[in-house]
Amino acid sequence: MQRQFCFILLLLVAMLTPAASAQEAKRKNNARQWPPVLPGSRTEVYKTVGDTKLNIYIYEPAGHKPTDKRPAIVFFFGGGWRNGSPAQFEEHCKHFAGRGMVAMTADYRVASRQDVTAKECVADAKSAVRWIRANAERRGIDPNRIAAGGGSAGGHIAACTGLIPGWEQAGEDTSISS
């Protein structure tokens, strides 16, 4: 009986591994492409610094309308402030959009592409949250129900948007809270 169970378990793992590997390969391919293409999202530029345009990838719930007042969440990718891609949170965004939230994953400048420090990463995250608030009515978002999260460095900059005063991008309307 125990042998049969082990055999069935191994068989299931063997059957599921190719699908998981294919999904992982797709995610890695999206992460390498720059800027990434995230199917099912609406892409908007939330900030331009010099020649760099920073995109935010928006996933909306089924039947979403601009007149809605939905809660929103924005994710920032990890990568040690050196690299990474918004594609890291593509599946998370689909998950939350499927549960009624407007879910977003935002690009931000990193050391390997724009030769910046963590301070600029924080400024970009604050700009993204400010952009979401400023465009809340147009996007059908409740500006008082926005969550920010991320992985590793992205988690740090998400926390900084709500906890660290200052480090704002010069020239932005700071009357709109980040």
PDB file of N, CA, C and O in Angstrom, residues 74-76 81 121-123 125-126 129 147-167 178:
ATOM      1  N   VAL A  74      -0.668  47.857  -5.218  1.00  0.00           N
ATOM      2  CA  VAL A  74       0.455  48.012  -6.146  1.00  0.00           C
ATOM      3  C   VAL A  74       1.633  47.219  -5.593  1.00  0.00           C
ATOM      4  O   VAL A  74       1.907  47.249  -4.395  1.00  0.00           O
ATOM      5  N   PHE A  75       2.302  46.483  -6.488  1.00  0.00           N
ATOM      6  CA  PHE A  75       3.459  45.672  -6.119  1.00  0.00           C
ATOM      7  C   PHE A  75       4.728  46.243  -6.739  1.00  0.00           C
ATOM      8  O   PHE A  75       4.710  46.714  -7.881  1.00  0.00           O
ATOM      9  N   PHE A  76       5.816  46.148  -5.978  1.00  0.00           N
ATOM     10  CA  PHE A  76       7.141  46.548  -6.448  1.00  0.00           C
ATOM     11  C   PHE A  76       8.048  45.321  -6.404  1.00  0.00           C
ATOM     12  O   PHE A  76       8.143  44.653  -5.370  1.00  0.00           O
ATOM     13  N   TRP A  81      17.648  46.397  -5.509  1.00  0.00           N
ATOM     14  CA  TRP A  81      17.783  47.756  -6.069  1.00  0.00           C
ATOM     15  C   TRP A  81      18.700  47.773  -7.292  1.00  0.00           C
ATOM     16  O   TRP A  81      19.023  48.821  -7.809  1.00  0.00           O
ATOM     17  N   CYS A 121      14.958  54.746  -6.036  1.00  0.00           N
ATOM     18  CA  CYS A 121      13.952  53.678  -6.041  1.00  0.00           C
ATOM     19  C   CYS A 121      12.768  54.072  -5.154  1.00  0.00           C
ATOM     20  O   CYS A 121      11.607  53.886  -5.536  1.00  0.00           O
ATOM     21  N   VAL A 122      13.061  54.609  -3.988  1.00  0.00           N
ATOM     22  CA  VAL A 122      12.007  55.062  -3.066  1.00  0.00           C
ATOM     23  C   VAL A 122      11.220  56.206  -3.707  1.00  0.00           C
ATOM     24  O   VAL A 122       9.982  56.211  -3.660  1.00  0.00           O
ATOM     25  N   ALA A 123      11.909  57.156  -4.308  1.00  0.00           N
ATOM     26  CA  ALA A 123      11.221  58.277  -4.958  1.00  0.00           C
ATOM     27  C   ALA A 123      10.272  57.772  -6.038  1.00  0.00           C
ATOM     28  O   ALA A 123       9.148  58.273  -6.175  1.00  0.00           O
ATOM     29  N   ALA A 125       8.797  54.772  -6.173  1.00  0.00           N
ATOM     30  CA  ALA A 125       7.658  54.106  -5.533  1.00  0.00           C
ATOM     31  C   ALA A 125       6.656  55.136  -5.013  1.00  0.00           C
ATOM     32  O   ALA A 125       5.443  54.980  -5.173  1.00  0.00           O
ATOM     33  N   LYS A 126       7.170  56.200  -4.410  1.00  0.00           N
ATOM     34  CA  LYS A 126       6.285  57.260  -3.928  1.00  0.00           C
ATOM     35  C   LYS A 126       5.552  57.911  -5.105  1.00  0.00           C
ATOM     36  O   LYS A 126       4.364  58.223  -5.008  1.00  0.00           O
ATOM     37  N   VAL A 129       2.621  55.570  -6.187  1.00  0.00           N
ATOM     38  CA  VAL A 129       1.457  55.656  -5.305  1.00  0.00           C
ATOM     39  C   VAL A 129       0.743  56.992  -5.502  1.00  0.00           C
ATOM     40  O   VAL A 129      -0.485  57.054  -5.567  1.00  0.00           O
ATOM     41  N   ALA A 147      -3.154  49.702  -1.112  1.00  0.00           N
ATOM     42  CA  ALA A 147      -2.118  48.956  -0.406  1.00  0.00           C
ATOM     43  C   ALA A 147      -0.885  48.882  -1.298  1.00  0.00           C
ATOM     44  O   ALA A 147      -0.996  48.883  -2.530  1.00  0.00           O
ATOM     45  N   ALA A 148       0.282  48.836  -0.680  1.00  0.00           N
ATOM     46  CA  ALA A 148       1.540  48.680  -1.421  1.00  0.00           C
ATOM     47  C   ALA A 148       2.296  47.512  -0.810  1.00  0.00           C
ATOM     48  O   ALA A 148       2.330  47.345   0.410  1.00  0.00           O
ATOM     49  N   GLY A 149       2.902  46.712  -1.661  1.00  0.00           N
ATOM     50  CA  GLY A 149       3.683  45.572  -1.199  1.00  0.00           C
ATOM     51  C   GLY A 149       4.745  45.246  -2.223  1.00  0.00           C
ATOM     52  O   GLY A 149       4.797  45.833  -3.301  1.00  0.00           O
ATOM     53  N   GLY A 150       5.573  44.297  -1.887  1.00  0.00           N
ATOM     54  CA  GLY A 150       6.606  43.898  -2.823  1.00  0.00           C
ATOM     55  C   GLY A 150       7.492  42.822  -2.243  1.00  0.00           C
ATOM     56  O   GLY A 150       7.300  42.377  -1.112  1.00  0.00           O
ATOM     57  N   GLY A 151       8.447  42.420  -3.032  1.00  0.00           N
ATOM     58  CA  GLY A 151       9.390  41.396  -2.614  1.00  0.00           C
ATOM     59  C   GLY A 151      10.763  41.999  -2.400  1.00  0.00           C
ATOM     60  O   GLY A 151      11.230  42.784  -3.228  1.00  0.00           O
ATOM     61  N   SER A 152      11.379  41.685  -1.291  1.00  0.00           N
ATOM     62  CA  SER A 152      12.753  42.095  -0.989  1.00  0.00           C
ATOM     63  C   SER A 152      12.886  43.617  -1.089  1.00  0.00           C
ATOM     64  O   SER A 152      12.229  44.334  -0.357  1.00  0.00           O
ATOM     65  N   ALA A 153      13.720  44.110  -2.000  1.00  0.00           N
ATOM     66  CA  ALA A 153      13.890  45.558  -2.155  1.00  0.00           C
ATOM     67  C   ALA A 153      12.551  46.226  -2.459  1.00  0.00           C
ATOM     68  O   ALA A 153      12.276  47.330  -1.992  1.00  0.00           O
ATOM     69  N   GLY A 154      11.695  45.553  -3.213  1.00  0.00           N
ATOM     70  CA  GLY A 154      10.373  46.087  -3.509  1.00  0.00           C
ATOM     71  C   GLY A 154       9.516  46.234  -2.273  1.00  0.00           C
ATOM     72  O   GLY A 154       8.741  47.172  -2.145  1.00  0.00           O
ATOM     73  N   GLY A 155       9.663  45.297  -1.328  1.00  0.00           N
ATOM     74  CA  GLY A 155       8.956  45.409  -0.054  1.00  0.00           C
ATOM     75  C   GLY A 155       9.455  46.585   0.753  1.00  0.00           C
ATOM     76  O   GLY A 155       8.675  47.282   1.402  1.00  0.00           O
ATOM     77  N   HIS A 156      10.762  46.818   0.681  1.00  0.00           N
ATOM     78  CA  HIS A 156      11.330  47.962   1.396  1.00  0.00           C
ATOM     79  C   HIS A 156      10.797  49.278   0.838  1.00  0.00           C
ATOM     80  O   HIS A 156      10.382  50.156   1.600  1.00  0.00           O
ATOM     81  N   ILE A 157      10.802  49.413  -0.482  1.00  0.00           N
ATOM     82  CA  ILE A 157      10.342  50.692  -1.037  1.00  0.00           C
ATOM     83  C   ILE A 157       8.833  50.859  -0.857  1.00  0.00           C
ATOM     84  O   ILE A 157       8.351  51.967  -0.690  1.00  0.00           O
ATOM     85  N   ALA A 158       8.082  49.730  -0.858  1.00  0.00           N
ATOM     86  CA  ALA A 158       6.643  49.821  -0.586  1.00  0.00           C
ATOM     87  C   ALA A 158       6.419  50.357   0.824  1.00  0.00           C
ATOM     88  O   ALA A 158       5.580  51.239   1.034  1.00  0.00           O
ATOM     89  N   ALA A 159       7.179  49.857   1.793  1.00  0.00           N
ATOM     90  CA  ALA A 159       7.054  50.339   3.169  1.00  0.00           C
ATOM     91  C   ALA A 159       7.435  51.817   3.268  1.00  0.00           C
ATOM     92  O   ALA A 159       6.787  52.583   3.984  1.00  0.00           O
ATOM     93  N   CYS A 160       8.455  52.202   2.538  1.00  0.00           N
ATOM     94  CA  CYS A 160       8.906  53.600   2.580  1.00  0.00           C
ATOM     95  C   CYS A 160       7.848  54.566   2.064  1.00  0.00           C
ATOM     96  O   CYS A 160       7.794  55.711   2.513  1.00  0.00           O
ATOM     97  N   THR A 161       6.990  54.117   1.138  1.00  0.00           N
ATOM     98  CA  THR A 161       5.968  55.026   0.611  1.00  0.00           C
ATOM     99  C   THR A 161       5.070  55.544   1.720  1.00  0.00           C
ATOM    100  O   THR A 161       4.614  56.680   1.667  1.00  0.00           O
ATOM    101  N   GLY A 162       4.827  54.719   2.728  1.00  0.00           N
ATOM    102  CA  GLY A 162       3.922  55.137   3.798  1.00  0.00           C
ATOM    103  C   GLY A 162       4.601  55.554   5.078  1.00  0.00           C
ATOM    104  O   GLY A 162       3.969  56.173   5.924  1.00  0.00           O
ATOM    105  N   LEU A 163       5.888  55.219   5.231  1.00  0.00           N
ATOM    106  CA  LEU A 163       6.526  55.439   6.531  1.00  0.00           C
ATOM    107  C   LEU A 163       7.639  56.476   6.548  1.00  0.00           C
ATOM    108  O   LEU A 163       7.910  57.047   7.603  1.00  0.00           O
ATOM    109  N   ILE A 164       8.289  56.715   5.441  1.00  0.00           N
ATOM    110  CA  ILE A 164       9.457  57.599   5.414  1.00  0.00           C
ATOM    111  C   ILE A 164       9.071  58.952   4.818  1.00  0.00           C
ATOM    112  O   ILE A 164       8.700  59.033   3.648  1.00  0.00           O
ATOM    113  N   PRO A 165       9.138  60.012   5.605  1.00  0.00           N
ATOM    114  CA  PRO A 165       8.850  61.346   5.043  1.00  0.00           C
ATOM    115  C   PRO A 165      10.003  61.787   4.135  1.00  0.00           C
ATOM    116  O   PRO A 165      11.145  61.366   4.307  1.00  0.00           O
ATOM    117  N   GLY A 166       9.669  62.615   3.166  1.00  0.00           N
ATOM    118  CA  GLY A 166      10.695  63.113   2.252  1.00  0.00           C
ATOM    119  C   GLY A 166      10.980  62.108   1.149  1.00  0.00           C
ATOM    120  O   GLY A 166      10.178  61.240   0.848  1.00  0.00           O
ATOM    121  N   TRP A 167      12.147  62.260   0.551  1.00  0.00           N
ATOM    122  CA  TRP A 167      12.620  61.404  -0.553  1.00  0.00           C
ATOM    123  C   TRP A 167      11.654  61.441  -1.735  1.00  0.00           C
ATOM    124  O   TRP A 167      11.483  60.477  -2.449  1.00  0.00           O
ATOM    125  N   SER A 178       1.759  60.281  -0.873  1.00  0.00           N
ATOM    126  CA  SER A 178       2.347  59.037  -1.388  1.00  0.00           C
ATOM    127  C   SER A 178       2.241  57.947  -0.333  1.00  0.00           C
ATOM    128  O   SER A 178       2.726  56.867  -0.501  1.00  0.00           O
TER     129      SER A 178
END
